[in-house]
Short mmCIF file of C-alpha atoms in Angstrom, two decimals:
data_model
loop_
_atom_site.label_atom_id
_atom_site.label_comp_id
_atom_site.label_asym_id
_atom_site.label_seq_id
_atom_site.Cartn_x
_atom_site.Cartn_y
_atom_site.Cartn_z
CA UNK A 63 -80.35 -41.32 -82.68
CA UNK A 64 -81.47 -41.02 -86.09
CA UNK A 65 -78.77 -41.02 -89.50
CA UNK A 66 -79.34 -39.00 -92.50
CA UNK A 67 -76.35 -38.39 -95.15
CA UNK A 68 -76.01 -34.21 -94.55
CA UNK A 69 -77.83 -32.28 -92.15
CA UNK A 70 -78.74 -28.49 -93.33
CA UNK A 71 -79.28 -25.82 -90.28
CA UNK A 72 -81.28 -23.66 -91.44
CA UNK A 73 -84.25 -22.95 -94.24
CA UNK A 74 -83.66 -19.94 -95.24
CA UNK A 75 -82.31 -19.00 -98.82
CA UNK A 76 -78.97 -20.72 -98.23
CA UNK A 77 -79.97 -23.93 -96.80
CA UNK A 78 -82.77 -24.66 -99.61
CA UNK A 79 -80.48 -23.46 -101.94
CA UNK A 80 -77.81 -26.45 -101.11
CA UNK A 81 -80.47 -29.11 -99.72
CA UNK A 82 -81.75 -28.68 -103.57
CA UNK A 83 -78.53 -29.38 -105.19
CA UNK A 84 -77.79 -32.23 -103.17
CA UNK A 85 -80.48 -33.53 -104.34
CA UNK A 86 -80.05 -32.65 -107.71
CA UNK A 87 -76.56 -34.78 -107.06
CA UNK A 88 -77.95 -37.49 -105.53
CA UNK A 89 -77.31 -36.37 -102.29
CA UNK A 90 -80.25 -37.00 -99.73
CA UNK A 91 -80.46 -33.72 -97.40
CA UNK A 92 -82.56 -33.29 -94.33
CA UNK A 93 -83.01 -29.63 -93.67
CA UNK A 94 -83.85 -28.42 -89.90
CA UNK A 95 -84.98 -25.27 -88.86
CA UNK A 96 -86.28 -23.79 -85.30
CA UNK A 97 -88.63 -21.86 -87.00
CA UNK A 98 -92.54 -23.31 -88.76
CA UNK A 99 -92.12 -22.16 -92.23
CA UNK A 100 -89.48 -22.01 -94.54
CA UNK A 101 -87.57 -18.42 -94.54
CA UNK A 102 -88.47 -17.03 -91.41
CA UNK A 103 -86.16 -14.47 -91.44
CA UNK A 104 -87.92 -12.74 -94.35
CA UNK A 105 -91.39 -13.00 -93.26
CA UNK A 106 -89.98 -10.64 -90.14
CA UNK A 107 -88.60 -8.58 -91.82
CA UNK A 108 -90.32 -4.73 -92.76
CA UNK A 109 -92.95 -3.77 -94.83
CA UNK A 110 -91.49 -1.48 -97.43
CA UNK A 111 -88.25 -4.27 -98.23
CA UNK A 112 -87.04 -5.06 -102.05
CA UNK A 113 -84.32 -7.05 -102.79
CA UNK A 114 -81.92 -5.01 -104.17
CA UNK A 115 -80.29 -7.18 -106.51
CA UNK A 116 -82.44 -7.78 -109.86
CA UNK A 117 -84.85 -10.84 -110.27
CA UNK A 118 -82.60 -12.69 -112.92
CA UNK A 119 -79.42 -12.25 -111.09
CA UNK A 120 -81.35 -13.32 -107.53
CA UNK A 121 -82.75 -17.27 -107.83
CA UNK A 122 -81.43 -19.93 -106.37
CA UNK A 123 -80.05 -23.07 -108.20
CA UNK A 124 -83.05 -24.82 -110.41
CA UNK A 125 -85.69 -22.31 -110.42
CA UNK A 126 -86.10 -19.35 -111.75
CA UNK A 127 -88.05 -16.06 -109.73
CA UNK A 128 -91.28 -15.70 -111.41
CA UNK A 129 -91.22 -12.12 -113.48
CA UNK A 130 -94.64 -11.11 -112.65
CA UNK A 131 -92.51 -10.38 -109.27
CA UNK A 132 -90.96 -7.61 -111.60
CA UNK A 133 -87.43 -6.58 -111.61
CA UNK A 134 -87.06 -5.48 -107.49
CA UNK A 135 -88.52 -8.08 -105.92
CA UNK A 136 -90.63 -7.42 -102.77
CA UNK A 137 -90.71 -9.28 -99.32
CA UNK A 138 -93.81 -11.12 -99.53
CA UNK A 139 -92.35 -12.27 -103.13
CA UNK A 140 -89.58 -13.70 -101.77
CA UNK A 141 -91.70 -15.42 -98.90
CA UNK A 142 -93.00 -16.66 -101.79
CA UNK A 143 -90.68 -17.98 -103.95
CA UNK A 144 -89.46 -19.94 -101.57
CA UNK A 145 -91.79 -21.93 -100.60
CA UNK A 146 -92.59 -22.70 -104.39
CA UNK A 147 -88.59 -23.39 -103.85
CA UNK A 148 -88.98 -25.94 -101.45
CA UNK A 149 -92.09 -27.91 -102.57
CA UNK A 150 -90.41 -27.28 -106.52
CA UNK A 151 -87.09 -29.28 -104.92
CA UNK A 152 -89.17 -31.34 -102.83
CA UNK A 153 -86.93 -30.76 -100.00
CA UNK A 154 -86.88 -32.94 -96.58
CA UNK A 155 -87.79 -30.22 -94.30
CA UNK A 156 -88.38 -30.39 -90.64
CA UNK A 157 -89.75 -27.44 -89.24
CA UNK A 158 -89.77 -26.73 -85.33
CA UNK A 159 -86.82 -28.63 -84.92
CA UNK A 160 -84.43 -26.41 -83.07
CA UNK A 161 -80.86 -27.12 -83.26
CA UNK A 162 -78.94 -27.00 -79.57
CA UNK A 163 -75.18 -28.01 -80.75
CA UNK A 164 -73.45 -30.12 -82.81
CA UNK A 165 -70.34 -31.81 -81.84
CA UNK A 166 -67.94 -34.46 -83.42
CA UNK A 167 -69.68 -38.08 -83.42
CA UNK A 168 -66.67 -39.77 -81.76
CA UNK A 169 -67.08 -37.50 -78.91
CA UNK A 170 -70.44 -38.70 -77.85
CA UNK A 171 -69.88 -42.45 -78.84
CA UNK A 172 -69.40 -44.58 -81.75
CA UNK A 173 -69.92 -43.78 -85.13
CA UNK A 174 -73.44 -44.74 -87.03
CA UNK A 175 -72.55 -45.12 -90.88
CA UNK A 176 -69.80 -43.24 -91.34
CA UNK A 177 -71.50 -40.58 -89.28
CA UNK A 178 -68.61 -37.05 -88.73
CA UNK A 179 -71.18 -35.02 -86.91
CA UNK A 180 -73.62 -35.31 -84.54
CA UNK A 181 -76.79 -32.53 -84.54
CA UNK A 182 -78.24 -32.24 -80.94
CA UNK A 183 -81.87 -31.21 -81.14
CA UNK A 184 -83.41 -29.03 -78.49
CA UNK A 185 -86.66 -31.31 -77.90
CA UNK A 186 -83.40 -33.80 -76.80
CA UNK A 187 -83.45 -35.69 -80.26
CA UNK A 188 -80.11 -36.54 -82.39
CA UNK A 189 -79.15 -36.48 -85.42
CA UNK A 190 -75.83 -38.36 -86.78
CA UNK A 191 -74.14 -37.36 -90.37
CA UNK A 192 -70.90 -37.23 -92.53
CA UNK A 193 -71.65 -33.44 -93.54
CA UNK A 194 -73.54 -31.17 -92.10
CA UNK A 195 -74.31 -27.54 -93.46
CA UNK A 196 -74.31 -24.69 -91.30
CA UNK A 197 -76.79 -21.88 -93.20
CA UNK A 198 -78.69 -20.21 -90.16
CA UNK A 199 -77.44 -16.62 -91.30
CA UNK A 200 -75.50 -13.83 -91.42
CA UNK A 201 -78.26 -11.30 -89.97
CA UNK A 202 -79.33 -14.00 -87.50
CA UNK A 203 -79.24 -12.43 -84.01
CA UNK A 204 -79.73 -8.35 -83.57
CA UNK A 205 -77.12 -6.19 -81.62
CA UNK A 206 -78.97 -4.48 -78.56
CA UNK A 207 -78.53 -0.99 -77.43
CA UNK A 208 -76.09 -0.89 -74.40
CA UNK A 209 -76.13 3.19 -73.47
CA UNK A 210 -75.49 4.06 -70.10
CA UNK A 211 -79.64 4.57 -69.11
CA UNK A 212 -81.29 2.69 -71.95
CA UNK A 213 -83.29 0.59 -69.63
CA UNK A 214 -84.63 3.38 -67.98
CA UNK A 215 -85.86 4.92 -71.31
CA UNK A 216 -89.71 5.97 -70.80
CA UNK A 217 -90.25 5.85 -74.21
CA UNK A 218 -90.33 2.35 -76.88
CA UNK A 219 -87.12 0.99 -77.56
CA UNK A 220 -88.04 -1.37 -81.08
CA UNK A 221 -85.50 -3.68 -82.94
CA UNK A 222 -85.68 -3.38 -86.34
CA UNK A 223 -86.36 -7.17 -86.53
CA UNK A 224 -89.47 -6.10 -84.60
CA UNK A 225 -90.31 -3.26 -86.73
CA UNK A 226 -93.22 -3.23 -89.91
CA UNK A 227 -93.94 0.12 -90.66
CA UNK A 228 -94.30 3.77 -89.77
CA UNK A 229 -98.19 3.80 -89.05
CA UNK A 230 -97.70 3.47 -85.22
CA UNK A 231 -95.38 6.51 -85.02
CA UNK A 232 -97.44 8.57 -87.44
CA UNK A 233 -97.71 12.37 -85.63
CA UNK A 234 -94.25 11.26 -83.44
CA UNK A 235 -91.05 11.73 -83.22
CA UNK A 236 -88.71 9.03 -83.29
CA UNK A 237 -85.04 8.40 -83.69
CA UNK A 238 -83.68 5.85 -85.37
CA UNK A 239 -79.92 4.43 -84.94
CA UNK A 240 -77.86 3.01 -87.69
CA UNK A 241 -76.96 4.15 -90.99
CA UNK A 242 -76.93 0.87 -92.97
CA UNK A 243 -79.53 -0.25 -95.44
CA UNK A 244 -81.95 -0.88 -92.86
CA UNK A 245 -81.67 1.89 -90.75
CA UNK A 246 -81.82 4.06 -93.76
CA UNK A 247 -85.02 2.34 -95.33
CA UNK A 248 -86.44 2.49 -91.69
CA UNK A 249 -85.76 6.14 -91.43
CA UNK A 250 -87.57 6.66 -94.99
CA UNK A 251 -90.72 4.88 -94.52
CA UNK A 252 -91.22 6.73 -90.96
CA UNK A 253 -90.95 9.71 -93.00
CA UNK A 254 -93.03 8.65 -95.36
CA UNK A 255 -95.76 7.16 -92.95
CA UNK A 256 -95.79 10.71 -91.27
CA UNK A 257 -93.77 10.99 -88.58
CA UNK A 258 -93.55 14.44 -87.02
CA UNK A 259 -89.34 14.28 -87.26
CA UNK A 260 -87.16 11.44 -87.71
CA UNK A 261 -83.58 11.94 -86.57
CA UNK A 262 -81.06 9.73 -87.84
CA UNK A 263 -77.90 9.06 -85.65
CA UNK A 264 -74.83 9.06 -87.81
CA UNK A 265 -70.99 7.36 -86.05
CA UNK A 266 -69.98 6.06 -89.49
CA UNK A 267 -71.00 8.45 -92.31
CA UNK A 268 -72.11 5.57 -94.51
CA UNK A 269 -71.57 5.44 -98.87
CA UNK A 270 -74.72 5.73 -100.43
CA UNK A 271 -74.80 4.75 -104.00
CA UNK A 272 -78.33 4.19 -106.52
CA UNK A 273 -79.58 1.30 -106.14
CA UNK A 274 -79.13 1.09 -110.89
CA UNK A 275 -77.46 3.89 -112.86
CA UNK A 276 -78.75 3.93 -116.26
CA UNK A 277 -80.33 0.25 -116.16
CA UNK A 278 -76.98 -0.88 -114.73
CA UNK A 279 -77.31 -2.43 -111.07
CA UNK A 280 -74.88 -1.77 -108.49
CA UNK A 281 -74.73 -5.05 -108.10
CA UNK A 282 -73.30 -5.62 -111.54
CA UNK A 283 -70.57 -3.34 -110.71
CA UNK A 284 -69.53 -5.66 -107.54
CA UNK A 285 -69.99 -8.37 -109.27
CA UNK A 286 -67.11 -7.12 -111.72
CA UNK A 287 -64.81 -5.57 -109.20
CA UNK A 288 -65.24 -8.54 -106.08
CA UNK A 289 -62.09 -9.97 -107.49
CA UNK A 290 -59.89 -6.46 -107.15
CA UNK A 291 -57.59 -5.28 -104.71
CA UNK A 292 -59.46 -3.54 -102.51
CA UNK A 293 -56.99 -0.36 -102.07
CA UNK A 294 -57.71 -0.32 -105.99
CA UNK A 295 -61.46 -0.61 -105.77
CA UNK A 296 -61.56 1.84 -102.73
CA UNK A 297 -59.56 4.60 -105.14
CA UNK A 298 -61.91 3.99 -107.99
CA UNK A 299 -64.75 4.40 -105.72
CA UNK A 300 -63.67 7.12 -104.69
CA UNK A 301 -63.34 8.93 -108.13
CA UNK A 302 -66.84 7.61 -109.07
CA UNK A 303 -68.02 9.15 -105.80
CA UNK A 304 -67.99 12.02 -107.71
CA UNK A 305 -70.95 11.18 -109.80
CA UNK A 306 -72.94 8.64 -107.60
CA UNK A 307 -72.75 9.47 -104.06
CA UNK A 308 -74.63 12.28 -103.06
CA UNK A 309 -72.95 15.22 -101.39
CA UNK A 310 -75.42 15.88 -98.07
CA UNK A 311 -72.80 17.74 -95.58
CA UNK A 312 -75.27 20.78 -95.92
CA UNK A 313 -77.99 18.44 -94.46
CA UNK A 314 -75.78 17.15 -91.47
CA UNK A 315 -74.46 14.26 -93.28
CA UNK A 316 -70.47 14.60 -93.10
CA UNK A 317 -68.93 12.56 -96.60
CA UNK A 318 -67.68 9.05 -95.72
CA UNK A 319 -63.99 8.22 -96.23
CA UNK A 320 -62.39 6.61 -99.40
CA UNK A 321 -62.77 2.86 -97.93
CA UNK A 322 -65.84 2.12 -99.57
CA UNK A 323 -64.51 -1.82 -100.30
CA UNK A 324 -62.64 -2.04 -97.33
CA UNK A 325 -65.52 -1.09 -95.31
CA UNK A 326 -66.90 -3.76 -96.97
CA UNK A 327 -64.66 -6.00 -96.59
CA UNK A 328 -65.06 -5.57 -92.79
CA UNK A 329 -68.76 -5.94 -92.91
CA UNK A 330 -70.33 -2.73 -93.49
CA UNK A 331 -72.09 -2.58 -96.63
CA UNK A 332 -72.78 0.14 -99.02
CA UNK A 333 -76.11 1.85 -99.15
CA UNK A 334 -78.36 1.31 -101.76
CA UNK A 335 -80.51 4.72 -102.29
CA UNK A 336 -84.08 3.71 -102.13
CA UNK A 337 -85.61 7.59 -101.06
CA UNK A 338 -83.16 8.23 -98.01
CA UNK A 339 -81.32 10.96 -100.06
CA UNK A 340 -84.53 12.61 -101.15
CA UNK A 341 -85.86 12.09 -97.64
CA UNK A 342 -82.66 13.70 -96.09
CA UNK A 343 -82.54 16.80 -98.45
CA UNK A 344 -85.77 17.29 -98.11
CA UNK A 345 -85.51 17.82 -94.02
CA UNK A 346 -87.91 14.59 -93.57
CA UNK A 347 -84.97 12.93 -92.57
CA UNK A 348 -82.53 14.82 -90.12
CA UNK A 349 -78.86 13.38 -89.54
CA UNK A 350 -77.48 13.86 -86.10
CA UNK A 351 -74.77 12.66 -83.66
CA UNK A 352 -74.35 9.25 -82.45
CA UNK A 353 -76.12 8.25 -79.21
CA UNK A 354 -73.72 8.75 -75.78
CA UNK A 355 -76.10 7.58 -72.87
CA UNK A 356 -80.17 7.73 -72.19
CA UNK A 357 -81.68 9.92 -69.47
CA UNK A 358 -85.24 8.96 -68.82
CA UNK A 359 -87.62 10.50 -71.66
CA UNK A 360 -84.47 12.76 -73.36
CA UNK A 361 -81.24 10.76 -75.76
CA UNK A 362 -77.93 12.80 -75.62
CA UNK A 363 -75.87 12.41 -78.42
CA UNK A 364 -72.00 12.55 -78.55
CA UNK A 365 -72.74 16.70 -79.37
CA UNK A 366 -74.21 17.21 -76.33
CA UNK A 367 -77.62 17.60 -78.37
CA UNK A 368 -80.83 16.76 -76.20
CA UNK A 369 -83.67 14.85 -78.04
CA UNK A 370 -86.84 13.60 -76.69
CA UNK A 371 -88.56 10.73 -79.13
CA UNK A 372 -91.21 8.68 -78.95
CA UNK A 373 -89.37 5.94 -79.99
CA UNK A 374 -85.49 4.64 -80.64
CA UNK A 375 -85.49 2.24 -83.12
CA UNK A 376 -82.49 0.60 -83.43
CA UNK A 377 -80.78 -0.95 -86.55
CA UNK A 378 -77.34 -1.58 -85.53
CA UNK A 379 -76.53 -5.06 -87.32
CA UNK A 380 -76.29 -8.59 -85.63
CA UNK A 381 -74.28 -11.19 -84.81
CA UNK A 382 -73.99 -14.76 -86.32
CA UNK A 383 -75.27 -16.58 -83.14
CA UNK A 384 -72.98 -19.24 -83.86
CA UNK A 385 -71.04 -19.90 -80.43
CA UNK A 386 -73.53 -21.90 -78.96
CA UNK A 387 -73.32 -23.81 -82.07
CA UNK A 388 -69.95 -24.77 -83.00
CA UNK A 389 -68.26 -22.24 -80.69
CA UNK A 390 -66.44 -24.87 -78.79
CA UNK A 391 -65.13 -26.73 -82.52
CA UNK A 392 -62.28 -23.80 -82.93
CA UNK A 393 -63.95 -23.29 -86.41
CA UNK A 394 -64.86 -19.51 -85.65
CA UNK A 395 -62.75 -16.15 -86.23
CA UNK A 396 -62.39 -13.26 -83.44
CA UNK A 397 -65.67 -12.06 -84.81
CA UNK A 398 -67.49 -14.91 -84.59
CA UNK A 399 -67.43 -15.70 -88.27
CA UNK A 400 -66.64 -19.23 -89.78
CA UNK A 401 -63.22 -19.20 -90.55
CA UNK A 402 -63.70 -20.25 -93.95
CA UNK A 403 -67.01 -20.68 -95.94
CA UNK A 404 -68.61 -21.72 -99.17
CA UNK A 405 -67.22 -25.06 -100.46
CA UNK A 406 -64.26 -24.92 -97.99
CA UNK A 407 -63.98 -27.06 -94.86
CA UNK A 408 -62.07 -25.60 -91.47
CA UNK A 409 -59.31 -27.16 -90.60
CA UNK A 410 -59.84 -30.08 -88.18
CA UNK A 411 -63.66 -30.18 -89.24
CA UNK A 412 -63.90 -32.53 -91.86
CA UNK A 413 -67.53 -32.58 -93.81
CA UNK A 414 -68.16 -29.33 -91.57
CA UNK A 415 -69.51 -26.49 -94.04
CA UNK A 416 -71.00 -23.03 -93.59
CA UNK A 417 -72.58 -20.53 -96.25
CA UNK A 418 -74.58 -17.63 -95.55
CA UNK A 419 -72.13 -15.53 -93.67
CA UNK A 420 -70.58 -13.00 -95.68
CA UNK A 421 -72.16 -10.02 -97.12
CA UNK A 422 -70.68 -9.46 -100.42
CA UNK A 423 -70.83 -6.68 -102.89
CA UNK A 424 -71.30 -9.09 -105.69
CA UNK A 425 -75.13 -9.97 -104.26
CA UNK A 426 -76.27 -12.38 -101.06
CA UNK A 427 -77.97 -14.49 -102.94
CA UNK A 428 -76.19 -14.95 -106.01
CA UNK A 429 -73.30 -16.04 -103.64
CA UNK A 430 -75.53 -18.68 -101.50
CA UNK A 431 -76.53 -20.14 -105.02
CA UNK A 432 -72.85 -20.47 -105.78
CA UNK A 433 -71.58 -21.67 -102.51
CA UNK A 434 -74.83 -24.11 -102.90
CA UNK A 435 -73.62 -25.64 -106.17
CA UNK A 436 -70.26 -25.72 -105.17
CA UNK A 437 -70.69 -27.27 -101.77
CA UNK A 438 -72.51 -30.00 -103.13
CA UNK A 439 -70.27 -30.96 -105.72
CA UNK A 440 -67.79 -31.78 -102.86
CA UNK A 441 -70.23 -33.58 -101.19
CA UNK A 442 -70.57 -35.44 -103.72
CA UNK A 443 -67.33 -36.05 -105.07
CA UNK A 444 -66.55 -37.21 -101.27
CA UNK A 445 -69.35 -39.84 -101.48
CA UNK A 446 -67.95 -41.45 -104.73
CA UNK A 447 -64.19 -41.44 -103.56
CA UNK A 448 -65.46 -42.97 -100.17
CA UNK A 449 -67.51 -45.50 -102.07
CA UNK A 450 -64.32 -46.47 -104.13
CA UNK A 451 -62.35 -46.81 -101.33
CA UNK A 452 -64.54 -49.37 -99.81
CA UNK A 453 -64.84 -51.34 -102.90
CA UNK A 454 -61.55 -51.62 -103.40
CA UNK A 455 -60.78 -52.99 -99.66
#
């Protein structure tokens, strides 16, 4: 059983982000990740993917995103910048080393320098701490189609964690399931990469807003109104619906109710418009009813429509994979959420901290660099009381 001051899960964009400003505290960080490189999540994800928040309102704390990666930065780029992140920061991080459970350290014996925490790794390893930092993810495990018939589907069923591009469906139909950023970008680039018809099942009709008005990102506007009520917010974005969100009921796409920050609020983000609105009115892109059940090659929808694709691929969120974890700490919310994140401990859970899993209008990763800075300055600040206290005894 090893002992390291704080153990980070995780090496994506949030864990770097708060390993680095421990550092930059004085705090030394190990950062552990099942995966062999540094943000895995992003090297799976598709093709065609831009952040959309801008460059300068996107980096992580003490380093800047190079602007040769221009203003929308691309997947690879963001592959990219963080490994530069990571050897910049010259992080501690120990790839391959999957994380099983953690559990309190007097629960598994005694304590090993003030150690809270111990990290159980799956090759049978430990790991004891006073803090550990739980950044693994908010889109960390995909939600699987359950229709009645879906596993006798003679067709591909494809994940959009799975999926790259169009090319393979080129000269196909294929439906695709889910109407939030991804499923909407998905749907596009099959269009784009010539598929024969791409239906698009709608349950939610989602808000679709540009992605910048005028030079003005949407995420400037959420940065501004994150603070709100939301009943306000949802009534204001409902007048400006007016101008921004497109009106496609005479393509098949019914208007979304006034909730477009309590939707939010609830985990359902807003749509940025990167060529789905073009794609829809231009019949490359056809909206249709939500999927009921599978019947061998043919998808009925809730209409009673009959559809026979190629290919589902479904985009329907995912789940924070965290009850293995910490399930059995009482630290998690109905919805398997942390209870309370950023630089906020759970009750019961001292030196227990989570960032990573909310999906806020004001930008992902201008949060995670927040929550970074602000976790560590607790961290810290617990360190030098703790150090004064045993001086002073």
């Amino acid at each position: 059983m090893s002992h390291v001051d704080v153990v980070v899960i995780g090496a994506g964009p949030g864990g770097l982000a708060v390993a680095a400003s421990l550092r930059a505290a004085g705090v030394r960080a190990v950062v552990v990740d099942r995966a062999e490189a540094v943000g895995s999540s992003w090297r799976r994800h598709y093709d065609r993917l831009h952040l959309h928040t801008p460059r300068r309102w996107s980096a992580l704390p003490g380093l800047d995103i190079p602007r040769r990666f221009g203003r929308w930065v691309a997947r690879d780029d963001v592959v990219a910048y963080l490994e530069q992140y990571a050897a910049h920061h010259e992080l501690d991080v120990r790839l391959g080393s999957a994380v099983s459970r953690i559990d309190r350290a007097d629960a598994t014996g005694p304590d090993a320098e003030g150690a809270r925490w111990v990290v159980h790794l799956a090759d049978g390893s430990d790991l004891t701490a006073r803090d550990v930092v739980v950044a693994t993810g908010y889109n960390h495990t995909p939600v699987t189609p359950d229709w009645p018939g879906v596993e006798g589907f003679t067709g591909e069923v494809v994940l959009a964690r799975d999926y790259r591009n169009g090319r393979p469906w080129a000269g196909r139909d294929v439906l695709v399931v889910g109407t939030g950023n991804t499923g909407m970008e998905i749907a596009t680039d099959l269009a784009e990469h010539g598929a024969t018809r791409v239906h698009l099942a709608v349950r939610t009709p989602p808000h679709i807003v540009p992605r910048s008005r005028l030079g003005w990102p949407a995420q400037g506007t959420g940065i501004l109104v994150r603070r709100l009520p939301p009943r306000l917010v949802d009534r204001v974005a409902a007048m400006l619906a007016v101008a921004q969100e497109p009106d496609l009921t005479a393509h098949g796409m019914p208007k979304p109710e006034a909730d477009l920050y309590s939707r939010l609020l609830a985990g359902r983000v807003p749509v940025q418009d990167v060529g789905i609105v073009d794609a829809i009115r231009s019949g490359r892109v056809e909206p249709v009813a939500s999927v009921e059940r599978v019947e061998g090659a043919e998808v009925v929808l809730t209409d009673g429509t009959r559809l026979r694709p190629a290919a589902i691929v479904a985009a329907m969120g995912y789940r924070s994979g965290l009850g293995p974890l910490v399930g059995h700490l009482g630290v998690l919310s109905p919805r398997s959420l942390p209870v309370v994140h950023g630089a906020h401990e759970p009750p019961g859970a001292d030196g227990l901290w989570f960032t990573g899993f909310t999906n806020p209008i004001s930008g992902m990763l201008r949060e995670l660099r927040i929550d970074a800075e602000r976790i560590a300055a607790r961290i810290a600040a617990s360190r030098s009381t703790s150090a004064v206290a045993q001086r002073a005894s």
